[in-house]
Short mmCIF file of C-alpha atoms and ligand atoms in Angstrom, two decimals:
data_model
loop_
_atom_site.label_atom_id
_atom_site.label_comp_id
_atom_site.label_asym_id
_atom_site.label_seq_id
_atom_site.Cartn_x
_atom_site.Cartn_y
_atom_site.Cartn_z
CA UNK A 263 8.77 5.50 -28.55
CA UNK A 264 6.93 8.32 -27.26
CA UNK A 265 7.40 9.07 -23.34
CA UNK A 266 4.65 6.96 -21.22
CA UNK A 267 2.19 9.24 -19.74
CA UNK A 268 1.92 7.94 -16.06
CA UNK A 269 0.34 9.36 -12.34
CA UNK A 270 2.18 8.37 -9.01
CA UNK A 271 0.27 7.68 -6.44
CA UNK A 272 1.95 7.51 -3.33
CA UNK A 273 2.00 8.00 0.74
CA UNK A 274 6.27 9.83 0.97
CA UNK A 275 7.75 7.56 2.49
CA UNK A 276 11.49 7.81 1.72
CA UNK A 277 11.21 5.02 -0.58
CA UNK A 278 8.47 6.79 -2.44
CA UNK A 279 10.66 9.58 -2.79
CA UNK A 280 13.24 7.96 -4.71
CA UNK A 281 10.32 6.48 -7.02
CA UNK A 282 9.34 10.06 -7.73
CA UNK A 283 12.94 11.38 -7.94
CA UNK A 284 13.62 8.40 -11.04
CA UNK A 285 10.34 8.94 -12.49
CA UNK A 286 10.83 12.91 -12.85
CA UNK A 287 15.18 12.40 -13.93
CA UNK A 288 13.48 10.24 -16.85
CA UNK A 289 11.25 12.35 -19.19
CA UNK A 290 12.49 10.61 -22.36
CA UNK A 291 10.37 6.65 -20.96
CA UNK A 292 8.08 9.03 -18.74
CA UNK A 293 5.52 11.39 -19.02
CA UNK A 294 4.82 12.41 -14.82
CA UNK A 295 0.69 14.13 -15.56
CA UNK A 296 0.10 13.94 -11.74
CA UNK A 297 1.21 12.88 -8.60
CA UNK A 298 -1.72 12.26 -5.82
CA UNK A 299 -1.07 11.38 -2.42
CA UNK A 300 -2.68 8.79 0.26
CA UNK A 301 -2.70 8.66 3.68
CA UNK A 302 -0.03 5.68 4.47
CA UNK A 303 3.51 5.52 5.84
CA UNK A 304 2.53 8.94 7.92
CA UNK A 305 -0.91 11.33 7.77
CA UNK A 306 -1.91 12.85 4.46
CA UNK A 307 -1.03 15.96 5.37
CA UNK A 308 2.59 14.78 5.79
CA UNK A 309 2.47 12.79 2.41
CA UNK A 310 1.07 15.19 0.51
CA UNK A 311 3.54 18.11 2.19
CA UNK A 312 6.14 15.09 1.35
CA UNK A 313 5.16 15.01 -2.51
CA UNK A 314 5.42 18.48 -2.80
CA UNK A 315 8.97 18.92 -1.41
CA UNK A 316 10.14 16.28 -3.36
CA UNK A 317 8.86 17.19 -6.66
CA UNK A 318 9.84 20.83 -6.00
CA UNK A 319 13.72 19.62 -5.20
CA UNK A 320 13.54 18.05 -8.71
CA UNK A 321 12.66 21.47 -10.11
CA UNK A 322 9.59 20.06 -11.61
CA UNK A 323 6.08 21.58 -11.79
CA UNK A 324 4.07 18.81 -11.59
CA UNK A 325 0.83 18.81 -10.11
CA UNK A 326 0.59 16.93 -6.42
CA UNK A 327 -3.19 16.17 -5.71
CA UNK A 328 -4.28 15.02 -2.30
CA UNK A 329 -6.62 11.87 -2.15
CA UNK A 330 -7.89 10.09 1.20
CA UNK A 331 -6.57 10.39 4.16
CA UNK A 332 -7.57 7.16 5.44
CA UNK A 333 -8.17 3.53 4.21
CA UNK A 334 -11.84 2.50 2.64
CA UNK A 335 -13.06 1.11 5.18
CA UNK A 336 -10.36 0.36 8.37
CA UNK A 337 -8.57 3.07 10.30
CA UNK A 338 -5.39 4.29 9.17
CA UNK A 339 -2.37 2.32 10.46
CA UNK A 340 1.14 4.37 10.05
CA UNK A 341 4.52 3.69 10.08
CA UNK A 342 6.52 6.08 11.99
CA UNK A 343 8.71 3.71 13.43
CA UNK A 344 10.00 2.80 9.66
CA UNK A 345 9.76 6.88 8.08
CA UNK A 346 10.22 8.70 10.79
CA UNK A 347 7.82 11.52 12.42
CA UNK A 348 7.87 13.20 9.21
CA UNK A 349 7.82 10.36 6.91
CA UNK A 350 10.85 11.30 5.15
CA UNK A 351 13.67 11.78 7.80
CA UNK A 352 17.10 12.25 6.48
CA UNK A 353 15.99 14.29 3.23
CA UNK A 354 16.56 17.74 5.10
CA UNK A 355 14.33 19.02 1.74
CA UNK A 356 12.59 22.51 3.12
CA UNK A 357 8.98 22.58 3.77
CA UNK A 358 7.18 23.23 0.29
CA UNK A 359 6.90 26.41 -1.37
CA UNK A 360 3.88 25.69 -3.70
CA UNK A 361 0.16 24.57 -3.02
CA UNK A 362 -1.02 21.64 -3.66
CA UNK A 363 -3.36 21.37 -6.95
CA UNK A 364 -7.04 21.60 -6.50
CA UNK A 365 -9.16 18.26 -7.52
CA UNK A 366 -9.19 15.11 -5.40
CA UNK A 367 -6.97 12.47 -6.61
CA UNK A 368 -9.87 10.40 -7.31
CA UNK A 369 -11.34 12.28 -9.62
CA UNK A 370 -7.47 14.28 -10.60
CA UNK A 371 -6.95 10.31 -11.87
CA UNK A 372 -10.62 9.97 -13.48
CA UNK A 373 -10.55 12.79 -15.40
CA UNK A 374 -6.69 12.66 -16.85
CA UNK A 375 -7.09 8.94 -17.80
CA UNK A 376 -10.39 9.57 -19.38
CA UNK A 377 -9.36 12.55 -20.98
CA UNK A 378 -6.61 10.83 -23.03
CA UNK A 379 -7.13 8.07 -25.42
CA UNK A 380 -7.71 4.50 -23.79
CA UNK A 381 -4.64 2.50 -23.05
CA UNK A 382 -2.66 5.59 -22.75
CA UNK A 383 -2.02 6.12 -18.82
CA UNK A 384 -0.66 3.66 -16.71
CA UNK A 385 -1.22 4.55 -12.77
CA UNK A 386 1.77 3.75 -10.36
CA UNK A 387 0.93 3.50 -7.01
CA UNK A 388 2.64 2.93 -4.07
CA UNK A 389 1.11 3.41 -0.98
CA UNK A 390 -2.20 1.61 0.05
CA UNK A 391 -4.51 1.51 -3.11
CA UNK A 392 -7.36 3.70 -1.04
CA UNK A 393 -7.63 6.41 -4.19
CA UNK A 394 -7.48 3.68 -7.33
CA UNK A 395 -10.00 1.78 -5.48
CA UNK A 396 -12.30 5.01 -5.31
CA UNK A 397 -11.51 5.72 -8.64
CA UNK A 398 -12.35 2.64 -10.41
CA UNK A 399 -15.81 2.97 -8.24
CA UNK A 400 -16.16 6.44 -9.40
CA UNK A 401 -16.11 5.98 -13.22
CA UNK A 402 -16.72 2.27 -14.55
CA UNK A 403 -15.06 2.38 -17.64
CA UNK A 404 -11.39 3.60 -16.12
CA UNK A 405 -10.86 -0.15 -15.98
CA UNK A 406 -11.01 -0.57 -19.43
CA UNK A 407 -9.96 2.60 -20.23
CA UNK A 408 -6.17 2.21 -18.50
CA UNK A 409 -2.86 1.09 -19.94
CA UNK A 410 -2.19 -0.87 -16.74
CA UNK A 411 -1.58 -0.41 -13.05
CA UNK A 412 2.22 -1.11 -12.12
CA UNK A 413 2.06 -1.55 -8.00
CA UNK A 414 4.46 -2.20 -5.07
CA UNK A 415 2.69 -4.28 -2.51
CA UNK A 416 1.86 -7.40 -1.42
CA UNK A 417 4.15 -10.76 -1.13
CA UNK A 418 4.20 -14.28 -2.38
CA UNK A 419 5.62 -15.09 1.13
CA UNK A 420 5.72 -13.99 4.26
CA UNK A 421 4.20 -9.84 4.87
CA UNK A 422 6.36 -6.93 6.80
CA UNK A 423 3.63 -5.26 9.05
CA UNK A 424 2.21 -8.56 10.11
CA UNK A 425 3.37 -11.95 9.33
CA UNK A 426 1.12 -12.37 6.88
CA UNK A 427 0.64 -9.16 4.79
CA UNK A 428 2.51 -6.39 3.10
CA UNK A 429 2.28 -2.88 4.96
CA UNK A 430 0.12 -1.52 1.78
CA UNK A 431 -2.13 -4.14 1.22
CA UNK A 432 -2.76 -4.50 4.77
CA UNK A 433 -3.63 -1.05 5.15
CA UNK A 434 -6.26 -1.18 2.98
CA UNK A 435 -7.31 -4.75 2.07
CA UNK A 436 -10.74 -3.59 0.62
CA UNK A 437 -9.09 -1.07 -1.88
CA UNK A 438 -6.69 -3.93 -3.12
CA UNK A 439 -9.39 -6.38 -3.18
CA UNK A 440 -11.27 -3.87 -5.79
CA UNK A 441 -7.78 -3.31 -7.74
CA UNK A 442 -7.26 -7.28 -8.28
CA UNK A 443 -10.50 -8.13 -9.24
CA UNK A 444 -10.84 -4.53 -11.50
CA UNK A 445 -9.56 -6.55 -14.64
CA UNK A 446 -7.12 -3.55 -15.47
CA UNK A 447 -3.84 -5.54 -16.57
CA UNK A 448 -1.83 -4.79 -13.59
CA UNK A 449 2.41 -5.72 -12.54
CA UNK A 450 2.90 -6.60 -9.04
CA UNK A 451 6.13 -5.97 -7.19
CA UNK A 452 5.77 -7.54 -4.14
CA UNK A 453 8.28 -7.41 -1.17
CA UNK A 454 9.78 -11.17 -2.36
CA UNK A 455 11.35 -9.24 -5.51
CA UNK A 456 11.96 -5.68 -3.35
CA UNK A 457 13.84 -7.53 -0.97
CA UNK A 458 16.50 -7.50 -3.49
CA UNK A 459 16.82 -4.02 -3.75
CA UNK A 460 18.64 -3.27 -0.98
CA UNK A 461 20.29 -0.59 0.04
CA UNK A 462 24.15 -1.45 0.62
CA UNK A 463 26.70 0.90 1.95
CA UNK A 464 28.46 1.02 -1.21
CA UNK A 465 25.24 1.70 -2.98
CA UNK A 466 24.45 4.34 -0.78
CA UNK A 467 28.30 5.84 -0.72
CA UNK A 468 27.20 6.20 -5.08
CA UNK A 469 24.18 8.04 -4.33
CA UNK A 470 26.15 10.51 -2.33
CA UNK A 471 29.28 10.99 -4.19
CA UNK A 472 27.01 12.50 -6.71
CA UNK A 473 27.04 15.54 -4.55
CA UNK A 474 24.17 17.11 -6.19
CA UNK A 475 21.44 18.55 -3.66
CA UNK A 476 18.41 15.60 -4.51
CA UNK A 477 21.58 12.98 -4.73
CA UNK A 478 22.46 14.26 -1.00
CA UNK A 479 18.72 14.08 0.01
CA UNK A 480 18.34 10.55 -1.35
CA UNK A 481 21.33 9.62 0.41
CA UNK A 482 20.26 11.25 3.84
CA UNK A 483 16.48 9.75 3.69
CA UNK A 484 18.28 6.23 2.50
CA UNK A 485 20.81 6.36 5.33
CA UNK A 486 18.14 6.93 7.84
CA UNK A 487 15.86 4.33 5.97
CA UNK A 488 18.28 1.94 5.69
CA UNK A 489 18.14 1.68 9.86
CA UNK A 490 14.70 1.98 10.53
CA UNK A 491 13.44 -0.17 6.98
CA UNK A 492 14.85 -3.45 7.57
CA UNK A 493 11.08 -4.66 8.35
CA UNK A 494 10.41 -8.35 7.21
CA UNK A 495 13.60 -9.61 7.66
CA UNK A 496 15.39 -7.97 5.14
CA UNK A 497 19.02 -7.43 5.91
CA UNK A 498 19.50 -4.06 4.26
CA UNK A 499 17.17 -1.05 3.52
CA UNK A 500 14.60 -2.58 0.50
CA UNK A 501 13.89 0.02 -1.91
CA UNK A 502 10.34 -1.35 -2.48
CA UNK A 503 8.49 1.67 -4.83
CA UNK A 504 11.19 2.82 -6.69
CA UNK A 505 11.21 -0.91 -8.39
CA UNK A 506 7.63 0.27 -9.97
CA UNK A 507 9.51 3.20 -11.90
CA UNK A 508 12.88 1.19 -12.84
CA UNK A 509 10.48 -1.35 -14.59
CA UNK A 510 8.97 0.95 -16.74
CA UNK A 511 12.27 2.69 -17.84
CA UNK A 512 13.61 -1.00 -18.14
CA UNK A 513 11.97 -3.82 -17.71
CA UNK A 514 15.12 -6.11 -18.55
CA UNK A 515 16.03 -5.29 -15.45
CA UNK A 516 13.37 -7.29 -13.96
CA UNK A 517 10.90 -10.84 -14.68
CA UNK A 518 7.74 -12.48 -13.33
CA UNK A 519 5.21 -14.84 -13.75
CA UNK A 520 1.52 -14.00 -14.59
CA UNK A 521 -0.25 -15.49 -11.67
CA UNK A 522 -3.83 -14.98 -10.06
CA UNK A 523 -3.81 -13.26 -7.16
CA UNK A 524 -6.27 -13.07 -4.27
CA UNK A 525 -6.66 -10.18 -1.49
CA UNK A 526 -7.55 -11.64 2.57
CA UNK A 527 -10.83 -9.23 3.29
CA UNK A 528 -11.95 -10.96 6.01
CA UNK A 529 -9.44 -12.88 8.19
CA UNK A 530 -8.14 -11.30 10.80
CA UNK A 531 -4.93 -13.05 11.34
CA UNK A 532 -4.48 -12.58 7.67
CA UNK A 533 -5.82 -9.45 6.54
CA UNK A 534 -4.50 -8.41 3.49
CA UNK A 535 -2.34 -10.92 2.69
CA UNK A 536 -1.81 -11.74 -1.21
CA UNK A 537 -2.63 -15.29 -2.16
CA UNK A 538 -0.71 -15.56 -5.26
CA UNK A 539 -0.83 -19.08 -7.28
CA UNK A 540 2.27 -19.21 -8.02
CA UNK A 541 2.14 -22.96 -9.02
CA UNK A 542 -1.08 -22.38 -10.76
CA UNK A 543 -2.93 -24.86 -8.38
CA UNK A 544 -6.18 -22.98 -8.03
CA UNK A 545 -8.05 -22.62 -11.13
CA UNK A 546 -8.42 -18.56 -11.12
CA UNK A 547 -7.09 -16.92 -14.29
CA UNK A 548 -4.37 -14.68 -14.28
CA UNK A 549 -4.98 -11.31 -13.38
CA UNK A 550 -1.44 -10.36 -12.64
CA UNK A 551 2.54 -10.21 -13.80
CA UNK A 552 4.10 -11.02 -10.47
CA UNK A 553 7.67 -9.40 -10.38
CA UNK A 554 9.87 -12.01 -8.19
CA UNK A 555 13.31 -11.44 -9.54
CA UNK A 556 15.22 -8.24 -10.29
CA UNK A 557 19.04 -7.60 -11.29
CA UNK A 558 19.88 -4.75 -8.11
CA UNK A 559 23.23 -3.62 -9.36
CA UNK A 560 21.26 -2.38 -12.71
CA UNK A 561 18.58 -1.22 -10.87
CA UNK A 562 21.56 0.91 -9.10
CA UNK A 563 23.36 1.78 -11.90
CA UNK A 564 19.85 3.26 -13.46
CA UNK A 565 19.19 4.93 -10.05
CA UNK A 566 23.22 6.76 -10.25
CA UNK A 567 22.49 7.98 -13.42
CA UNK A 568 19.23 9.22 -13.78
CA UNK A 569 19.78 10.77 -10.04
CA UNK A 570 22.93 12.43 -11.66
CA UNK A 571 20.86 14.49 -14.16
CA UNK A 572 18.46 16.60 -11.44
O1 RIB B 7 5.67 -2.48 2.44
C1 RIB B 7 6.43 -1.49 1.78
C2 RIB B 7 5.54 -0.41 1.25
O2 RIB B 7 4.85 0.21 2.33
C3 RIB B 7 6.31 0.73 0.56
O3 RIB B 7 5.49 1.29 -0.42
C4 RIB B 7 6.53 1.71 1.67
O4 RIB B 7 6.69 3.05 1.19
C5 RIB B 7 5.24 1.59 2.42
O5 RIB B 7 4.26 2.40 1.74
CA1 CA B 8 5.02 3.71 -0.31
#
């Protein structure tokens, strides 16, 4: 099988990090064309400076775009108080060396997926969905034109940032709203399956007896992530994104149930929360694989040995 041909899209975040880390150690499932950057855990300019370090610490070249800096239509909300001031805390990566790449990620992602033939790019995002939303808006026939859209965010249950929604959906309900009902065929990992993906002390102590300099940043940022990340009850660090990128190296590692689900636009004790039929008792179709369970200590044995290889 030839390598996927995939773009990140992402808001670095120390769990982002890691996503891009096992997406670049893994060229034989993955083809990296782009990674663009959101405004999300921190301020664009600290994701996209974020991207940059990390792909540079992987000795890779790929290009890091910048996309919006704020949600479609709300404010930006942040999350310091989970990343850090910096948004990725612990890595002690220098500040980047190269420039970002010119071209908005909107149009970076319209012009790379359309460029290739359809159902050859899948997008991965991981942050709120602010740039896929514009995208799909952009150029009507991406929808058609993608693979798929493999996603952390959302929940079946309860949310992290409020008690009702996941931190990315919530940022920007409007942009997920336009994903779900986009008809691309898209895999959900919400927080119910990220949950468990933790990050133990032994897991951790694995990470950094690799010794290599991105093993010892992955271990740094997950040490400090692993106190400030326990949001939504979880009762170790969750390693939400890089679940996105483990599934498409091996998807044994993980299962679902394709399920309709529903973005909260307007409610606003429940803004975007994911309604997802679970039961199938509304009579939407599915527009969704919804990723509830996951097998962690494979998803940490991939992690070890694809981090051993940068
Ligand atoms: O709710 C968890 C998600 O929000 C993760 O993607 C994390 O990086 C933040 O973006
Ligand atoms: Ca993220």
């Amino acid at each position: 099988m030839p390598p996927r041909a995939i773009i990140l899209d992402c808001d670095p975040g120390q769990d982002d990090a890691v996503a891009i880390f096992l997406a670049l150690a893994s060229p034989e499932e993955l083809d990296v064309l782009a990674v663009t950057t959101v405004g999300g855990n921190v301020p664009l300019a600290l994701t996209e400076a974020n991207a940059r370090r990390v792909v540079e610490a992987a000795g890779a070249s790929v290009p890091v775009h910048l996309g919006c800096p704020r949600p479609l239509l709300r404010p930006l909300e942040t999350a310091e108080h989970v990343h850090g001031e910096t948004g990725l805390d612990g890595s002690g990566l220098p500040p980047p060396q190269r420039p970002p790449a010119p071209g908005h990620a909107a149009d970076v992602i319209v012009e790379l997926v359309m460029g290739r033939p359809p159902g050859s790019v899948t997008l991965v995002p991981t942050g709120p969905l602010t740039n896929i939303a514009l995208a799909l808006v952009k150029e009507p026939a991406l929808a058609e034109h993608l693979a798929g859209i493999v996603l952390m965010g959302g929940a079946i249950g309860l949310g992290n940032i409020t008690p009702a929604a996941e931190f990315n959906f919530y940022v920007d309900p409007h942009a997920a709203d336009i994903v779900f009902r986009s008809g691309v065929p898209i895999t959900m990992f919400p927080l119910d399956v990220t949950h468990k993906v933790l990050v133990t002390p032994e897991r951790l102590e694995r990470i950094d007896a690799l010794g290599t300099p991105a093993a010892r940043a992955v271990a740094g940022m997950l040490d400090f992530y692993r106190r400030h990340g326990r949001t939504g009850g979880a009762e170790d660090g969750p390693l939400h994104d890089p679940c996105t990128i483990a599934w498409l190296i091996a998807p044994e590692l993980f299962s679902g149930r394709e399920c309709h689900v529903a973005i909260e636009t307007v409610s606003p004790l429940g803004l975007g929360r994911s309604y997802v039929d679970w039961w199938g008792s509304g009579d939407g179709p599915a527009n969704a694989l919804v990723v509830n369970e996951a097998d962690a200590e494979g998803f940490f044995d991939l992690l070890v040995e694809r981090l051993a290889r940068l």
